[in-house]
Coordinates of N, CA, C and O in Angstrom, one line a residue:
X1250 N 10.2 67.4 225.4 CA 11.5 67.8 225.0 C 12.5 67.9 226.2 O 12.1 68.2 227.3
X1251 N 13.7 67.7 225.7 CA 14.8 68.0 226.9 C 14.8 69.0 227.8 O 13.7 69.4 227.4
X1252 N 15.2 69.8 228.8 CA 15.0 70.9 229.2 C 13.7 71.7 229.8 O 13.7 72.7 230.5
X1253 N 12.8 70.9 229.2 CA 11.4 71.5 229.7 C 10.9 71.0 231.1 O 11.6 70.0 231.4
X1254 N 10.1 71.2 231.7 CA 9.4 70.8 233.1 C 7.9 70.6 232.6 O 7.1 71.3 232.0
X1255 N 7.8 69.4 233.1 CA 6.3 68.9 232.7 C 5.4 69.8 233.6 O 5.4 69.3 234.7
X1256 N 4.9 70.7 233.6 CA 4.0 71.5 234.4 C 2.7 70.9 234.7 O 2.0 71.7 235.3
X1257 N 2.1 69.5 234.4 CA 1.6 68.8 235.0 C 1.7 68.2 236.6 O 1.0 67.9 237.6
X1258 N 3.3 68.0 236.2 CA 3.7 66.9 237.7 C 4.5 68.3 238.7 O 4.6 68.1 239.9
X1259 N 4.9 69.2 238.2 CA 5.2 70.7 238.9 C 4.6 70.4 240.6 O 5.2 69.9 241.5
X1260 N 3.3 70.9 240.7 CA 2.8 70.7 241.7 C 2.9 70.3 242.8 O 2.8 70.9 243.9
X1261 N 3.2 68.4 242.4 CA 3.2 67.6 242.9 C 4.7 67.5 243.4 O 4.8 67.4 244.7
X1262 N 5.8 67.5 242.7 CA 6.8 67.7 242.7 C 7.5 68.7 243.7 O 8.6 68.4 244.2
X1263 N 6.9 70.0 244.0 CA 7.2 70.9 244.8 C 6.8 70.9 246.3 O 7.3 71.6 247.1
X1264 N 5.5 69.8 246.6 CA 5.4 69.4 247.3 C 6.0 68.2 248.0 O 5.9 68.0 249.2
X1265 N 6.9 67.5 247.1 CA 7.8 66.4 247.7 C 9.0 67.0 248.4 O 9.6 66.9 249.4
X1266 N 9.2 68.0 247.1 CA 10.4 68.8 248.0 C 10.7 69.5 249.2 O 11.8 69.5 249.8
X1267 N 9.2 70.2 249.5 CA 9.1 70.9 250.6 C 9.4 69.9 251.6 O 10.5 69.9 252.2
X1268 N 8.1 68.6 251.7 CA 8.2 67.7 252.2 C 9.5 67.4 253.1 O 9.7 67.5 254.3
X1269 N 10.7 66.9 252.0 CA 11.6 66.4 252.3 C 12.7 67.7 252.9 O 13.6 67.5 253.8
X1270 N 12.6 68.7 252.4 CA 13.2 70.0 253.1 C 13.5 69.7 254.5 O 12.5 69.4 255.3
X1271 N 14.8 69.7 255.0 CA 15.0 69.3 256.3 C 14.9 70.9 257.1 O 14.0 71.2 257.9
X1272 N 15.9 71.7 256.6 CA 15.9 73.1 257.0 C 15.1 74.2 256.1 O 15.6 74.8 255.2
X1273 N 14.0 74.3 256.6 CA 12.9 75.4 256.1 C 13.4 76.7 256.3 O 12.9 77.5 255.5
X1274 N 14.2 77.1 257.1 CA 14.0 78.4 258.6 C 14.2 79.6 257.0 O 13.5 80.5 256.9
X1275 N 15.3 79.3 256.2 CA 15.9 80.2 255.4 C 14.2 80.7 254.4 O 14.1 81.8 253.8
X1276 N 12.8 79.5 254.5 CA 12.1 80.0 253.4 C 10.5 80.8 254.7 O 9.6 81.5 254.4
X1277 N 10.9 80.2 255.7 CA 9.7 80.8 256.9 C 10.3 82.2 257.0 O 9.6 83.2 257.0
X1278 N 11.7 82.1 257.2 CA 11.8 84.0 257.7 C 11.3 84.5 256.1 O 10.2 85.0 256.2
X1279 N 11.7 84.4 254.9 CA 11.2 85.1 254.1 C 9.7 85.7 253.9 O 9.2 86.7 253.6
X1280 N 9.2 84.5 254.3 CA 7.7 84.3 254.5 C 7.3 85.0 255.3 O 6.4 85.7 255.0
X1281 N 7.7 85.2 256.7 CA 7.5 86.1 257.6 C 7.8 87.5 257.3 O 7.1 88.4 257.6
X1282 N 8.8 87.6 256.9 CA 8.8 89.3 256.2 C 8.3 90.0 255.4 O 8.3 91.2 255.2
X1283 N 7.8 88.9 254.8 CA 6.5 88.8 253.4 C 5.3 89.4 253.9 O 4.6 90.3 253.3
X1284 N 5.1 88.9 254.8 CA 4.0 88.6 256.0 C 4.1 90.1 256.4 O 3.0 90.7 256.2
X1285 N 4.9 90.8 256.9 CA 5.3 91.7 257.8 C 5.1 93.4 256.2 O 4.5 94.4 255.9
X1286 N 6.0 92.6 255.9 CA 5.5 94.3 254.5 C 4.3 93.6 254.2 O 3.7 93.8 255.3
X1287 N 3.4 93.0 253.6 CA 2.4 92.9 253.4 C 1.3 93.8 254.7 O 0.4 94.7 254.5
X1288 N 1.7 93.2 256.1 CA 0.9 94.0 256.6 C 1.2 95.8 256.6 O 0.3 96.7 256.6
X1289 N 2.3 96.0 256.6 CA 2.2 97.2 256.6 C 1.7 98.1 255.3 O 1.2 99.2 255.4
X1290 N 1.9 97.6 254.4 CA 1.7 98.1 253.1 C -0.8 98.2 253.6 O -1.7 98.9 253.5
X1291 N -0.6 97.3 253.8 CA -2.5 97.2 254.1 C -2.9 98.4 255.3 O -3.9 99.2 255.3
X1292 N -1.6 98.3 256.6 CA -2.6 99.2 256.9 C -1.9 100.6 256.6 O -2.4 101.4 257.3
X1293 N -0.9 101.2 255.7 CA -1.0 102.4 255.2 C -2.2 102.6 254.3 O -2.6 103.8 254.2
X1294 N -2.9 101.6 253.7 CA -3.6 101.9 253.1 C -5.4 102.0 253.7 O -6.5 102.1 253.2
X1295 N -4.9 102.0 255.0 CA -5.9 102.1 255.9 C -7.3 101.1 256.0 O -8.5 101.5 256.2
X1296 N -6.8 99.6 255.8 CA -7.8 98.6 255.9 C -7.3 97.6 256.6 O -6.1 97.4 256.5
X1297 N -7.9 96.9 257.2 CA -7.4 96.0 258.4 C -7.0 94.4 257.8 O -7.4 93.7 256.9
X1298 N -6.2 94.5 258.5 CA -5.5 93.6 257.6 C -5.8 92.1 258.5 O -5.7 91.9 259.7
X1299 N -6.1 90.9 257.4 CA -7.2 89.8 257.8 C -8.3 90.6 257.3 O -9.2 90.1 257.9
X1300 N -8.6 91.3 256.6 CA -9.9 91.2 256.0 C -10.0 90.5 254.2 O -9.1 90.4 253.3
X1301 N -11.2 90.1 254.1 CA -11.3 89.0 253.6 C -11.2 90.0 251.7 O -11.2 89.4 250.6
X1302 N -11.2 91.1 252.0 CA -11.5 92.1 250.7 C -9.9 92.4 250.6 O -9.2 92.2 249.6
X1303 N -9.5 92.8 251.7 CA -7.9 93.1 251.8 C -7.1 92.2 250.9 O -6.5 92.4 249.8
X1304 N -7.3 90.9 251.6 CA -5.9 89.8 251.2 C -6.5 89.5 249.9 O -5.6 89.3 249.0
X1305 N -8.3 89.3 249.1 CA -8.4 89.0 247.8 C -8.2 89.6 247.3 O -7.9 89.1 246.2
X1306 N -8.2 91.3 247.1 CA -7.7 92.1 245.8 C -7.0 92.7 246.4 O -6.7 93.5 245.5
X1307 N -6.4 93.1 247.6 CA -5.2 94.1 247.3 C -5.4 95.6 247.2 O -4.6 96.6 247.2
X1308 N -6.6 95.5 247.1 CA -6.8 97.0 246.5 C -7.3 97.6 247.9 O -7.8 97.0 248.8
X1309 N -6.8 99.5 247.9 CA -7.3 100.3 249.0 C -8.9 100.2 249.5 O -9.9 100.5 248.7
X1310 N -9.2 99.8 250.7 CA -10.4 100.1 250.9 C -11.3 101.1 250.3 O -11.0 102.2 249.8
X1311 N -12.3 100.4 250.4 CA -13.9 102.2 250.3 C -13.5 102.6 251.3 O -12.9 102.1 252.2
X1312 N -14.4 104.2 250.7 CA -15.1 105.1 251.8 C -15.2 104.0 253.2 O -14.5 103.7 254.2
X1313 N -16.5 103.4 252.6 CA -17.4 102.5 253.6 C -16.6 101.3 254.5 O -17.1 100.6 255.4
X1314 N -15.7 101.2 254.0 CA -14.6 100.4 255.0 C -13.8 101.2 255.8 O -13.4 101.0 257.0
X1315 N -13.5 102.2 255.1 CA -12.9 102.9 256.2 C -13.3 103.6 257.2 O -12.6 103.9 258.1
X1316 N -14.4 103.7 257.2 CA -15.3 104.3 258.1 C -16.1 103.2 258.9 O -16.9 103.9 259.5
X1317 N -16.3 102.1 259.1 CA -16.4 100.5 259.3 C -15.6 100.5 260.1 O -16.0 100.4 261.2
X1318 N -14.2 100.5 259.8 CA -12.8 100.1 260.3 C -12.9 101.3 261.5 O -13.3 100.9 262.6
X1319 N -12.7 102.5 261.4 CA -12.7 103.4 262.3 C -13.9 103.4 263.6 O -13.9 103.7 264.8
X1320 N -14.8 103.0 262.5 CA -15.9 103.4 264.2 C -17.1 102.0 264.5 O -18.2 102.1 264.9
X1321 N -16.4 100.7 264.1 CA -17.1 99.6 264.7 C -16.4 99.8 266.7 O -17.1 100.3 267.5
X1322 N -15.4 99.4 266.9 CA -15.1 99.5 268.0 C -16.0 100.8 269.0 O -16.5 100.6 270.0
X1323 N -15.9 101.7 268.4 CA -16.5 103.1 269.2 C -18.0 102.6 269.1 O -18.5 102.7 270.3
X1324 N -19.0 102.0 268.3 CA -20.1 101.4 268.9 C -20.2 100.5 269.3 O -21.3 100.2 269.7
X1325 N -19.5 99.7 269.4 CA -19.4 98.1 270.3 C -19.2 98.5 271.9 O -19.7 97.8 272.8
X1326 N -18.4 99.6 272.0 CA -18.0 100.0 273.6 C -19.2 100.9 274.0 O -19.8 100.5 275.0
X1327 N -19.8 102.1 273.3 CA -20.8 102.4 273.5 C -22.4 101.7 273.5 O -23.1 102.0 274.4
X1328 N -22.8 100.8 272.6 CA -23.8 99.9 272.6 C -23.4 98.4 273.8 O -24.3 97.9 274.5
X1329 N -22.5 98.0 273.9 CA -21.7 97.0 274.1 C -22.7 95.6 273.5 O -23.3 94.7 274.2
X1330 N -22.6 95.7 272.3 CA -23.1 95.1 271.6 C -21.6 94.6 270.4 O -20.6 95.3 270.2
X1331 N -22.1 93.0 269.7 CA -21.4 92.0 268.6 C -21.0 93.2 268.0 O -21.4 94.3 268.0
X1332 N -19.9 92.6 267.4 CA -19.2 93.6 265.5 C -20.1 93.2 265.0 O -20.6 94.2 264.5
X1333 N -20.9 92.2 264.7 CA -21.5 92.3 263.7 C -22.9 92.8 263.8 O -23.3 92.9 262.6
X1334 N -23.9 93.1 264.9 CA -23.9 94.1 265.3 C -24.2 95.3 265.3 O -25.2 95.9 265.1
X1335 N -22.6 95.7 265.5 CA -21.9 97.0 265.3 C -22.2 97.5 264.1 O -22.7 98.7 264.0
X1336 N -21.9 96.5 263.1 CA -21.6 96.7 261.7 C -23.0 97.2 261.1 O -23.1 98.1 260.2
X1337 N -23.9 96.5 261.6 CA -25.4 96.6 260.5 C -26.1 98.3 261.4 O -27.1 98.9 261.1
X1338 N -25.3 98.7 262.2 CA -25.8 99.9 262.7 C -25.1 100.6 262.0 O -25.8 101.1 261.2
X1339 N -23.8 100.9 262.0 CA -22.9 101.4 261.5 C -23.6 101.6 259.6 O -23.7 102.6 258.9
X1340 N -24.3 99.7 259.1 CA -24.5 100.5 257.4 C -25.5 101.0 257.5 O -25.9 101.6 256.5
X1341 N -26.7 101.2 258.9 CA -28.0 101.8 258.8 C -27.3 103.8 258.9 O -27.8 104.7 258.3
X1342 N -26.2 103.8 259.6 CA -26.1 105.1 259.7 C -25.3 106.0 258.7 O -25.4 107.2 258.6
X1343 N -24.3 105.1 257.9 CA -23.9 105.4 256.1 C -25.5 105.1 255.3 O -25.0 104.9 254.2
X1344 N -26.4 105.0 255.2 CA -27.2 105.1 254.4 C -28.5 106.4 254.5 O -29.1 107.1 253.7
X1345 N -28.5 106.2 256.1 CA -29.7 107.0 256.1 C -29.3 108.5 256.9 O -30.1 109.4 256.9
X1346 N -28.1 108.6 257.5 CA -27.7 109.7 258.4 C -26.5 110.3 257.6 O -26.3 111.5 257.8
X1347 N -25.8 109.7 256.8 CA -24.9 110.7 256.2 C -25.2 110.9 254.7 O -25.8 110.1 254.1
X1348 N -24.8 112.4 253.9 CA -25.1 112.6 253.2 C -23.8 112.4 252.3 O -22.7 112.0 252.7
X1349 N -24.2 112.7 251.1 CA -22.9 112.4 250.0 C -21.5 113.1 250.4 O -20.5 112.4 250.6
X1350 N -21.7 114.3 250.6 CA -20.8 115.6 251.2 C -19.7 114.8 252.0 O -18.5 114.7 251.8
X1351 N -20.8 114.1 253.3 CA -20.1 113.9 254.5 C -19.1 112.3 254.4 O -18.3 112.0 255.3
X1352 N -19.6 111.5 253.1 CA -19.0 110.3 253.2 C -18.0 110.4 251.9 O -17.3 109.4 251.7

């Protein structure tokens, strides 16, 4: 029908455009500001932002991230040992050293 957009060829089509887009700068600064409240909005919510749970749902970290996020660095400098590492000491000591109360 007249007026409609084949949403098949959409895709493709927006990609020709960009393509051919001589002056981007007006859709990168948006992007970059996008970029910029996005990060802050992640870490008020106290999870690091680049993490792979962060950017897929959006949603506030656990407990167990937040407490991850706070004290991998403090045993990597103390152990001087990998994050990752870090990390599997870090879930040995949320499972067997803290209690419900404390996490």
């Amino acid at each position: 029908t007249e007026g409609v957009a084949d949403v098949t060829l959409a895709p493709s089509c927006f990609a020709e455009l960009w393509r051919k887009l001589e002056d981007k700068s007006e859709w990168t600064e948006k992007a970059q500001a996008d970029m910029e409240r996005y990060k802050k909005e992640m870490a008020d919510a106290g999870c690091l932002v680049g993490s792979r749970k962060a950017k897929k749902t959006g949603r506030p970290c656990s407990a167990f991230f937040l407490f991850t996020n706070e004290q991998a660095n403090k045993v990597r400098e103390e152990t001087k040992c990998t994050y990752r590492e870090a990390l599997i000491v870090l879930g040995a000591r949320w499972s067997n050293e803290m209690t419900p109360e404390m996490r």
